[in-house]
Short mmCIF file of C-alpha atoms and ligand atoms in Angstrom, two decimals:
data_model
loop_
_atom_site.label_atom_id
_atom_site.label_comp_id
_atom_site.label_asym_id
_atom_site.label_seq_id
_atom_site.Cartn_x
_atom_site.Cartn_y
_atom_site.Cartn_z
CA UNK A 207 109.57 137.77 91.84
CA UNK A 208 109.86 135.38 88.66
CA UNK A 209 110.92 138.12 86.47
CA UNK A 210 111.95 137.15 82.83
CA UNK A 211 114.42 139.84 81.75
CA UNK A 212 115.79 141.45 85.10
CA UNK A 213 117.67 140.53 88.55
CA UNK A 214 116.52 141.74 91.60
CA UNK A 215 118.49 141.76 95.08
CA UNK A 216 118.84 143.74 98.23
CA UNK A 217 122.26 145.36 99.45
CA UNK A 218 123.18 146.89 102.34
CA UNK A 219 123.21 146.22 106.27
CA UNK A 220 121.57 149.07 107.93
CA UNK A 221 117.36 149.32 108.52
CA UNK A 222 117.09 150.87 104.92
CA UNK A 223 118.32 148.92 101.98
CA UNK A 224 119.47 149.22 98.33
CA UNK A 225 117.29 147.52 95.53
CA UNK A 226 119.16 146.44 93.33
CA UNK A 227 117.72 146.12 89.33
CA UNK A 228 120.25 143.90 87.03
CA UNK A 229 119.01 144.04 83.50
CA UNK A 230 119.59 140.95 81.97
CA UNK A 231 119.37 139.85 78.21
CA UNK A 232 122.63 139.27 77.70
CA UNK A 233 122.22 138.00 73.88
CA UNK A 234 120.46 141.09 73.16
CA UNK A 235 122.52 143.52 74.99
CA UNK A 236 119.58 144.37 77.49
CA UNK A 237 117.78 145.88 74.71
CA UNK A 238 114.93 147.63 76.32
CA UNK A 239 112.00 145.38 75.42
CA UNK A 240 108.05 146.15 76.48
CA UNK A 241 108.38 142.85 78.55
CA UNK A 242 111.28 144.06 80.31
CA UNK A 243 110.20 147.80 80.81
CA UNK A 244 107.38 146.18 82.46
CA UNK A 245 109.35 144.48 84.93
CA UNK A 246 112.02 147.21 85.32
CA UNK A 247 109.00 149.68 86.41
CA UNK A 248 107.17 146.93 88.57
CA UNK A 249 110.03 146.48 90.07
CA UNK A 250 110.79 150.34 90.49
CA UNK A 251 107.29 150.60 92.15
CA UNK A 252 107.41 147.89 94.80
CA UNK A 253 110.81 149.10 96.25
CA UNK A 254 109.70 152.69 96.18
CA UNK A 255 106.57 150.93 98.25
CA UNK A 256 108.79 148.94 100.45
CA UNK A 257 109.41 150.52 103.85
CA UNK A 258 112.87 148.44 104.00
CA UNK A 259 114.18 150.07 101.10
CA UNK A 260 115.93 153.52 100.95
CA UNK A 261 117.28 154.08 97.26
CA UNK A 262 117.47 151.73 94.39
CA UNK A 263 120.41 151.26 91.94
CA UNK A 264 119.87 149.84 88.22
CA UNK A 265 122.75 147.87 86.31
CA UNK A 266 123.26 146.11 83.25
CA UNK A 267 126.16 143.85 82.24
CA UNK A 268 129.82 145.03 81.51
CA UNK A 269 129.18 144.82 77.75
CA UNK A 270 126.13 146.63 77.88
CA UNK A 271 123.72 148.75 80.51
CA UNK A 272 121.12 148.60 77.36
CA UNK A 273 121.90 149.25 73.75
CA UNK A 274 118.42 150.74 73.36
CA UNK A 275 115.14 150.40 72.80
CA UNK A 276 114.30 146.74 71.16
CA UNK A 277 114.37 147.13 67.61
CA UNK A 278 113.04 143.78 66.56
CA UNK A 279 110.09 145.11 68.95
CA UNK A 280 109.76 148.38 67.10
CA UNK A 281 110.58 147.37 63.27
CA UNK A 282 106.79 146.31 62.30
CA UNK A 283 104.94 149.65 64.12
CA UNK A 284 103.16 151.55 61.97
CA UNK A 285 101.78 154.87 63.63
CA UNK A 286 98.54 154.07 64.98
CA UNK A 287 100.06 151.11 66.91
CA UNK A 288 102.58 153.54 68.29
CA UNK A 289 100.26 156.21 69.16
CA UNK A 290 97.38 153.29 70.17
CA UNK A 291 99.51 151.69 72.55
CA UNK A 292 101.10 154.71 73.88
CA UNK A 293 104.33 153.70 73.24
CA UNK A 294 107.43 155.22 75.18
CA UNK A 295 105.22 157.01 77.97
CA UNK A 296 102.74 153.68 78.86
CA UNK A 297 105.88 151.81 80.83
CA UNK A 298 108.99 153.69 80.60
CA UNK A 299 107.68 157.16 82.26
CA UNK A 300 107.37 154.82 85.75
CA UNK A 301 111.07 155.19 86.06
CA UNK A 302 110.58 158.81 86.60
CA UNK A 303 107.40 158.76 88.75
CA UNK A 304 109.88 157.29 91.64
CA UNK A 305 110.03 159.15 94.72
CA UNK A 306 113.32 157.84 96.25
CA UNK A 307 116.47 157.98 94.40
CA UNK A 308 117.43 155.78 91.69
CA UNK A 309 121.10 155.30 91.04
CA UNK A 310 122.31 153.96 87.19
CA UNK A 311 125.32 152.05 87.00
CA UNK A 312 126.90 152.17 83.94
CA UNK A 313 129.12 149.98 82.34
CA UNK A 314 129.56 149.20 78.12
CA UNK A 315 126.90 150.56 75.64
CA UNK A 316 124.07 153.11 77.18
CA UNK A 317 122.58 153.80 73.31
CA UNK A 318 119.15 155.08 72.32
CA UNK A 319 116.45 154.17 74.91
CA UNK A 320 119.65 152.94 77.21
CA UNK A 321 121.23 156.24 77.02
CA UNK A 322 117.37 158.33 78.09
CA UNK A 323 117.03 155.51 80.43
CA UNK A 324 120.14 156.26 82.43
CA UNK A 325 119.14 160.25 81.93
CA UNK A 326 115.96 159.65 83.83
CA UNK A 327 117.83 158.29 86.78
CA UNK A 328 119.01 160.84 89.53
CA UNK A 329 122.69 159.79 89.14
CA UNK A 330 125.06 158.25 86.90
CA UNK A 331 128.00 155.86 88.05
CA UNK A 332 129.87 155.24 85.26
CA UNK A 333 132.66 152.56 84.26
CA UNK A 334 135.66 153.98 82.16
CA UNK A 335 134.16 151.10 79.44
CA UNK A 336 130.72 152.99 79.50
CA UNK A 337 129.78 154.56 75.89
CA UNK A 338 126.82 157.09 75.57
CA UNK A 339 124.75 157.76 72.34
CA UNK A 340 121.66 158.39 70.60
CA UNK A 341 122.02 156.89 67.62
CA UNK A 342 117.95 156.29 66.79
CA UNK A 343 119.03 158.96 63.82
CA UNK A 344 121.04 156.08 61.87
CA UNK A 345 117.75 154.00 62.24
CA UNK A 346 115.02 156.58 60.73
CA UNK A 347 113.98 158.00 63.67
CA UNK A 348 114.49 160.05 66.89
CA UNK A 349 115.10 159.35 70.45
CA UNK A 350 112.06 158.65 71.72
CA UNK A 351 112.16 158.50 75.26
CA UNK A 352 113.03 161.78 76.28
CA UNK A 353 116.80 162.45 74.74
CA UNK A 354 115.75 165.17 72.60
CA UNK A 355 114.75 166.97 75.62
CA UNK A 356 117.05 165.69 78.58
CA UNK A 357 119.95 165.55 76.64
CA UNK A 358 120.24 169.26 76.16
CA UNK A 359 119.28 170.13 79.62
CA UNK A 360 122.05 167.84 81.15
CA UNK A 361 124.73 168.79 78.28
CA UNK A 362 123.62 171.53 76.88
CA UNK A 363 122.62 172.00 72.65
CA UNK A 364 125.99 171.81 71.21
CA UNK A 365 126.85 168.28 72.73
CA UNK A 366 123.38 167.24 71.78
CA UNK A 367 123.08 168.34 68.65
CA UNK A 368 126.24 166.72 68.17
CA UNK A 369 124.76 163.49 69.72
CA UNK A 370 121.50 163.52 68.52
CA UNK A 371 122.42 164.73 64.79
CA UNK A 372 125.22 162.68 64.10
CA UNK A 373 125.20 159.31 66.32
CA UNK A 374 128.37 159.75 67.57
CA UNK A 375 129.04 157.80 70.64
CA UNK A 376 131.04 159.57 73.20
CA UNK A 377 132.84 157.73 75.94
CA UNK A 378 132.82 158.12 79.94
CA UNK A 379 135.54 160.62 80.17
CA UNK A 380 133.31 162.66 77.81
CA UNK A 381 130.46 162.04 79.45
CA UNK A 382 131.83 163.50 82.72
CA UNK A 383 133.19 166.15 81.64
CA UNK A 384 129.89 167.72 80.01
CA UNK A 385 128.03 166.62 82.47
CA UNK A 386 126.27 163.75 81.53
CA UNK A 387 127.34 160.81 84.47
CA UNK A 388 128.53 161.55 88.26
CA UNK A 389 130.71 159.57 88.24
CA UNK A 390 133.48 157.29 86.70
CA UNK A 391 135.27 154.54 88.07
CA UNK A 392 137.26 151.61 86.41
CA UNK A 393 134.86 148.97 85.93
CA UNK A 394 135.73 146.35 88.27
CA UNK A 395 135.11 149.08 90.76
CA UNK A 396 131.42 149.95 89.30
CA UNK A 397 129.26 148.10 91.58
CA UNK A 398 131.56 148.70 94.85
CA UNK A 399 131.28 152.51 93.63
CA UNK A 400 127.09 152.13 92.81
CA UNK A 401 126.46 150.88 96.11
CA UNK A 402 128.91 152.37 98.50
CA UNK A 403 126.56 155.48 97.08
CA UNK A 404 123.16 153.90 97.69
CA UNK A 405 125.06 152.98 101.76
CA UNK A 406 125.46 156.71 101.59
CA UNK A 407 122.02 157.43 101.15
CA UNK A 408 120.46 154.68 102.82
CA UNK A 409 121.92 155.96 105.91
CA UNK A 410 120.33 159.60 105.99
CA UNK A 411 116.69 160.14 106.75
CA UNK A 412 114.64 159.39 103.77
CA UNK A 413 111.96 162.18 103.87
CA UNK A 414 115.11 164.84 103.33
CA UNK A 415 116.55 162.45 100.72
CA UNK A 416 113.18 162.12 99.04
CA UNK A 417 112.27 165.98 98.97
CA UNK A 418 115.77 166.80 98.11
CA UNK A 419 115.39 164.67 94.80
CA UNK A 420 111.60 166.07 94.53
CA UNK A 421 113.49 169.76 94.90
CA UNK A 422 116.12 169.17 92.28
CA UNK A 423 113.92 167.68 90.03
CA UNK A 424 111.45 170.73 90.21
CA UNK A 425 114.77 172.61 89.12
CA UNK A 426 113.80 171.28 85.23
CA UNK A 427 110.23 172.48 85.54
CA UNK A 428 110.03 175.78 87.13
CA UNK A 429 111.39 179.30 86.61
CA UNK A 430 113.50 179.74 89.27
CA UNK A 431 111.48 182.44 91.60
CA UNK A 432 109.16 179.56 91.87
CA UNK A 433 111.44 177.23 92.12
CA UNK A 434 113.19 178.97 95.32
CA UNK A 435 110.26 179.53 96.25
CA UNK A 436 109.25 175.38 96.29
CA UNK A 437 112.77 174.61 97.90
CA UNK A 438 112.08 177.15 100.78
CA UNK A 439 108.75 175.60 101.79
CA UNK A 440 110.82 172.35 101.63
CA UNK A 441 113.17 173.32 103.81
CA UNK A 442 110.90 175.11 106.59
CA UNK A 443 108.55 171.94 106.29
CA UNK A 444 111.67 169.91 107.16
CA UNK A 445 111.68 171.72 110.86
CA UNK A 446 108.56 169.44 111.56
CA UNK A 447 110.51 166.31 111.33
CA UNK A 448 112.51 164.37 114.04
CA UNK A 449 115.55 163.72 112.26
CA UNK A 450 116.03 167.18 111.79
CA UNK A 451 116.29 167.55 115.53
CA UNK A 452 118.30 164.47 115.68
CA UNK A 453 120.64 165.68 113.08
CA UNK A 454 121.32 168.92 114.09
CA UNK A 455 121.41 167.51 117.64
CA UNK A 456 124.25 164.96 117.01
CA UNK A 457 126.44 167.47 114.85
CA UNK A 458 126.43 169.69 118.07
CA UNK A 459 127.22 166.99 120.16
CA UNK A 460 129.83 165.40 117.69
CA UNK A 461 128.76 161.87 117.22
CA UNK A 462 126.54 160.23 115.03
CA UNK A 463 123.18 160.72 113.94
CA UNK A 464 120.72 157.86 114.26
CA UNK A 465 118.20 159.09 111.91
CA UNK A 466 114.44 157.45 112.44
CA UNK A 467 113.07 158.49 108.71
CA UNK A 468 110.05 160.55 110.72
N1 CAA B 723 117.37 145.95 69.79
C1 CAA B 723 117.32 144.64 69.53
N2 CAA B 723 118.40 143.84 69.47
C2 CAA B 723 119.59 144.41 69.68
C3 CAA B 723 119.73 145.77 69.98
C4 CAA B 723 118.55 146.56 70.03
N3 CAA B 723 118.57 147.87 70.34
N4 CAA B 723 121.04 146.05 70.13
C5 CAA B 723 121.70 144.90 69.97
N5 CAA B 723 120.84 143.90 69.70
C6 CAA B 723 121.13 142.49 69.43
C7 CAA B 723 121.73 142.30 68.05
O1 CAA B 723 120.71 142.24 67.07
C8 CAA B 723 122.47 141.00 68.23
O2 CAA B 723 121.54 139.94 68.16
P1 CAA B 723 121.92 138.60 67.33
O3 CAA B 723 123.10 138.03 68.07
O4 CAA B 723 120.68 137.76 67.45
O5 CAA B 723 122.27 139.02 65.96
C9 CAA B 723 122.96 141.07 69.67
O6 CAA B 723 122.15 142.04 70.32
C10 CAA B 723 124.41 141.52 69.77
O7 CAA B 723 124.54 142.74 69.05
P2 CAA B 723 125.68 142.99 67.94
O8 CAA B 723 126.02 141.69 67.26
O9 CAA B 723 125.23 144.11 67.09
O10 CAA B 723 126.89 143.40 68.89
P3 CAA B 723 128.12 144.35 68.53
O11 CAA B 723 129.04 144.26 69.70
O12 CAA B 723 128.64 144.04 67.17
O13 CAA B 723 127.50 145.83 68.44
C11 CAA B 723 126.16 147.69 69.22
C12 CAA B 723 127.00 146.44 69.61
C13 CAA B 723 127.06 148.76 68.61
C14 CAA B 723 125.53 148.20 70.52
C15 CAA B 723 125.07 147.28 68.21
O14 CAA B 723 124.38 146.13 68.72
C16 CAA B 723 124.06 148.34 67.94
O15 CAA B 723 124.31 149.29 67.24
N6 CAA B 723 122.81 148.21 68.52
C17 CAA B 723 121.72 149.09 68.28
C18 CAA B 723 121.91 150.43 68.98
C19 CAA B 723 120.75 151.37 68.66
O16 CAA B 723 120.52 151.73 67.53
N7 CAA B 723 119.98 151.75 69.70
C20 CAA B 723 118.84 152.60 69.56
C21 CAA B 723 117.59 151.78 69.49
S1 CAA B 723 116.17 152.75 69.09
C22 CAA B 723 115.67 153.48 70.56
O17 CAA B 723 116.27 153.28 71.60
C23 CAA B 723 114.46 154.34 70.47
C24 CAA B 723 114.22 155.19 71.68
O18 CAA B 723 114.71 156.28 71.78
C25 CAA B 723 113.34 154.74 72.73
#
């Protein structure tokens, strides 16, 4: 697509694909400029338009997924500009306006904006080399992009207070264990591990995979009456598709389902 600051490719061998994102300024450890969260949600929207495509996994390098939000970008801003040019919500929101499910892969520094961005994700693969942290505290300021408010739902307030207050970066051992990433893998293992995940999904019938992420994700807005409520008109409304029939169907006959996304 002649981007400037990203990779794009397509994995996989069934009729649904992975897209594949690869952030990639490699001098700047994928800081998270406007140029590049323009291309990261561009690209975002066309493969959740793409018919072809059934989840999409985002990368960095193996020294850094992104060490934050560009500060060079951000130094000059005074608060009108900020506010004016709805900074934050005008480009990086898209990530979480996609419908199918969008896998990080982790390796090296995920700091500031790099850190939120891999929170808005549905899934985390990390590599054992992967460090977490908001450190926008040490800079004058506050994550911006969400960590004050994701953070604590994934981790809970005493890990983010601890995160958010102090700058501490944690590693990927910690970040499992509270709750942060999926996953963790050794590194050279990373992208074998990211994509044998998006294979997973790619394989299952995409309306259930897409209302299953829309269904979890109403998990962070509702009270939960309503949001049993949601799931159950989910679920009944997925007795109107084929693959349901085909899926329940092949279990009972014990072979494999050939899902047809309808
Ligand atoms: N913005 C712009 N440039 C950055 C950057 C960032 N967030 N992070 C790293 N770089 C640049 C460095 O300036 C450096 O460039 P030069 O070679 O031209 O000097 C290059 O990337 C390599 O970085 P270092 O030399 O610092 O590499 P290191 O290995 O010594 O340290 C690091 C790595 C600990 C990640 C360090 O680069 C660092 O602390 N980066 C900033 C992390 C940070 O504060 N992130 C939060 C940003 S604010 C934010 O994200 C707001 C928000 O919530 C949306």
């Amino acid at each position: 697509m002649g981007y400037e600051t990203i990779l794009t490719a397509e994995h996989g061998d069934g009729p649904l694909k992975a897209g594949v994102v690869t952030l990639n300024r490699p001098t700047q450890l994928n800081a998270l400029s406007d140029t590049l969260m323009n291309e990261l949600g561009d690209a975002l929207r066309r493969y959740d338009a793409d018919d072809g495509i059934g989840c999409v996994v985002v990368t960095g390098s193996q020294k850094a997924f992104a060490a934050g939000a560009d500060i060079s970008e951000m130094a000059e801003f005074d608060y009108v500009q900020a506010y004016r040019e709805d900074f934050i919500s005008r480009n990086w929101e898209i990530v979480t306006t996609v419908r199918k499910p969008v896998i990080a892969a982790v390796a090296g520094f995920a700091l500031g904006g790099g850190c939120e961005l891999a929170m808005m994700c549905d899934l985390v693969v990390a590599a054992e080399t992967a460090k977490f942290g908001q450190p926008e505290i040490r800079l004058g300021v506050i994550p911006g992009a969400g960590g004050t408010q994701r953070l604590p739902r994934a981790v809970g307030k005493a890990k983010a207070m601890d995160m958010v207050l102090t700058a501490r970066l944690i590693d990927a051992a910690e970040a499992e264990r509270i709750g942060l990433v999926s996953r963790v893998v050794p590194a050279e293992r990373l992208m074998d591990e990211a994509l044998a995940v998006a294979d997973q999904i790619c394989r299952l019938s995409l309306p259930s995979i897409m209302l299953a992420k829309e269904c979890v994700e109403r998990a962070y807005e509702t009270p939960l009456a309503e949001g049993i409520r949601f799931e159950r008109r989910i679920f009944h409304s997925l007795f109107g598709t084929g693959d349901q029939r085909e899926g329940m169907a092949a279990f009972l006959e014990k072979r494999a389902p050939v899902f047809r996304h309808e």
